[in-house]
């Protein structure tokens, strides 16, 4: 948009998710280093990738931070358009802070030109905001599906916070408060924040305009409304209860209703937690562990 200043354009110009233009020219890679999660979304089965920033039903190859760094260096050497490294699963990156931050540290040290990107459910964001700043992580995604705990209780079956498990409205309330606090903290730290919302017909579809308004007021940069993908064979709560995802038309309608207010992302491909390449392509199978370990063994840590 014309009012976007030059510095901001520079910050997003090589990030394929934050800039629609960039996604034709620049690539991202994900490393799956974060297996644990601290909440249970009803659209997620833990056998698969975190469905907050990923394609449900996909199993990514879990790596240690050292293996992940090795993989990143190999790929950065082979794909020159590679500009962004994201940690987005297979669980919640901030439920695995040591693994996630160790990975980012290694990359920042060995490949300082690569932008760091983090995706989280937001529960532990304020706890880690200083480390995120320190590491120069300039892009953070929070998946925020509702601002209403009653609706939240239909989306999250439990939230594990400070050694206790909370269910229903009580759990949702904690998560929702922490997500909005996290968004605020990112804003204060001048870190670009994208918000993902999973659109669930009959549960939060009518409510997403309100979510959009709330995140806009708190300074989110971009809103990505993604369709619920819910196949019975994925074994999620929603899959088993027969909850359907939105049609393309329903999704577009909600995106359009929000688009007068802020920048909407419409080119998301719901990537796997070990995705490699341009957004539309998936080269993850070229860089499985058995393959990248053979390439450039000098990167073994
Ligand atoms: Fe990855 Fe996400 Fe960073 Fe992009 S993906 S962590 S912001 S580098 Fe992009 Fe993939 Fe959609 Fe995510 S297309 S699922 S929005
Ligand atoms: Fe699954 Fe991600 Fe939700 Fe955790 S935050 S339950 S990994 S979708």
JSON list of C-alpha atoms in Angstrom, two decimals, residues 42 200-203 228-233 235-246:
[
{"chain": "A", "resi": 42, "resn": "UNK", "atom": "CA", "xyz": [-9.52, -29.81, 18.31]},
{"chain": "A", "resi": 200, "resn": "UNK", "atom": "CA", "xyz": [-14.24, -23.33, 11.45]},
{"chain": "A", "resi": 201, "resn": "UNK", "atom": "CA", "xyz": [-17.79, -23.09, 10.06]},
{"chain": "A", "resi": 202, "resn": "UNK", "atom": "CA", "xyz": [-20.47, -22.81, 12.74]},
{"chain": "A", "resi": 203, "resn": "UNK", "atom": "CA", "xyz": [-17.87, -22.10, 15.44]},
{"chain": "A", "resi": 228, "resn": "UNK", "atom": "CA", "xyz": [-10.03, -25.89, 8.53]},
{"chain": "A", "resi": 229, "resn": "UNK", "atom": "CA", "xyz": [-8.85, -29.10, 6.89]},
{"chain": "A", "resi": 230, "resn": "UNK", "atom": "CA", "xyz": [-10.62, -31.94, 8.61]},
{"chain": "A", "resi": 231, "resn": "UNK", "atom": "CA", "xyz": [-10.49, -35.45, 7.19]},
{"chain": "A", "resi": 232, "resn": "UNK", "atom": "CA", "xyz": [-11.87, -38.24, 9.39]},
{"chain": "A", "resi": 233, "resn": "UNK", "atom": "CA", "xyz": [-8.74, -40.33, 8.76]},
{"chain": "A", "resi": 235, "resn": "UNK", "atom": "CA", "xyz": [-8.15, -38.67, 13.69]},
{"chain": "A", "resi": 236, "resn": "UNK", "atom": "CA", "xyz": [-8.68, -35.15, 15.08]},
{"chain": "A", "resi": 237, "resn": "UNK", "atom": "CA", "xyz": [-11.56, -34.28, 17.37]},
{"chain": "A", "resi": 238, "resn": "UNK", "atom": "CA", "xyz": [-13.19, -32.27, 14.60]},
{"chain": "A", "resi": 239, "resn": "UNK", "atom": "CA", "xyz": [-12.53, -35.02, 12.09]},
{"chain": "A", "resi": 240, "resn": "UNK", "atom": "CA", "xyz": [-14.32, -37.51, 14.32]},
{"chain": "A", "resi": 241, "resn": "UNK", "atom": "CA", "xyz": [-17.28, -35.23, 15.07]},
{"chain": "A", "resi": 242, "resn": "UNK", "atom": "CA", "xyz": [-17.79, -34.57, 11.37]},
{"chain": "A", "resi": 243, "resn": "UNK", "atom": "CA", "xyz": [-16.92, -30.86, 11.56]},
{"chain": "A", "resi": 244, "resn": "UNK", "atom": "CA", "xyz": [-16.54, -29.61, 8.01]},
{"chain": "A", "resi": 245, "resn": "UNK", "atom": "CA", "xyz": [-14.13, -27.01, 6.67]},
{"chain": "A", "resi": 246, "resn": "UNK", "atom": "CA", "xyz": [-15.31, -23.93, 4.77]}
]
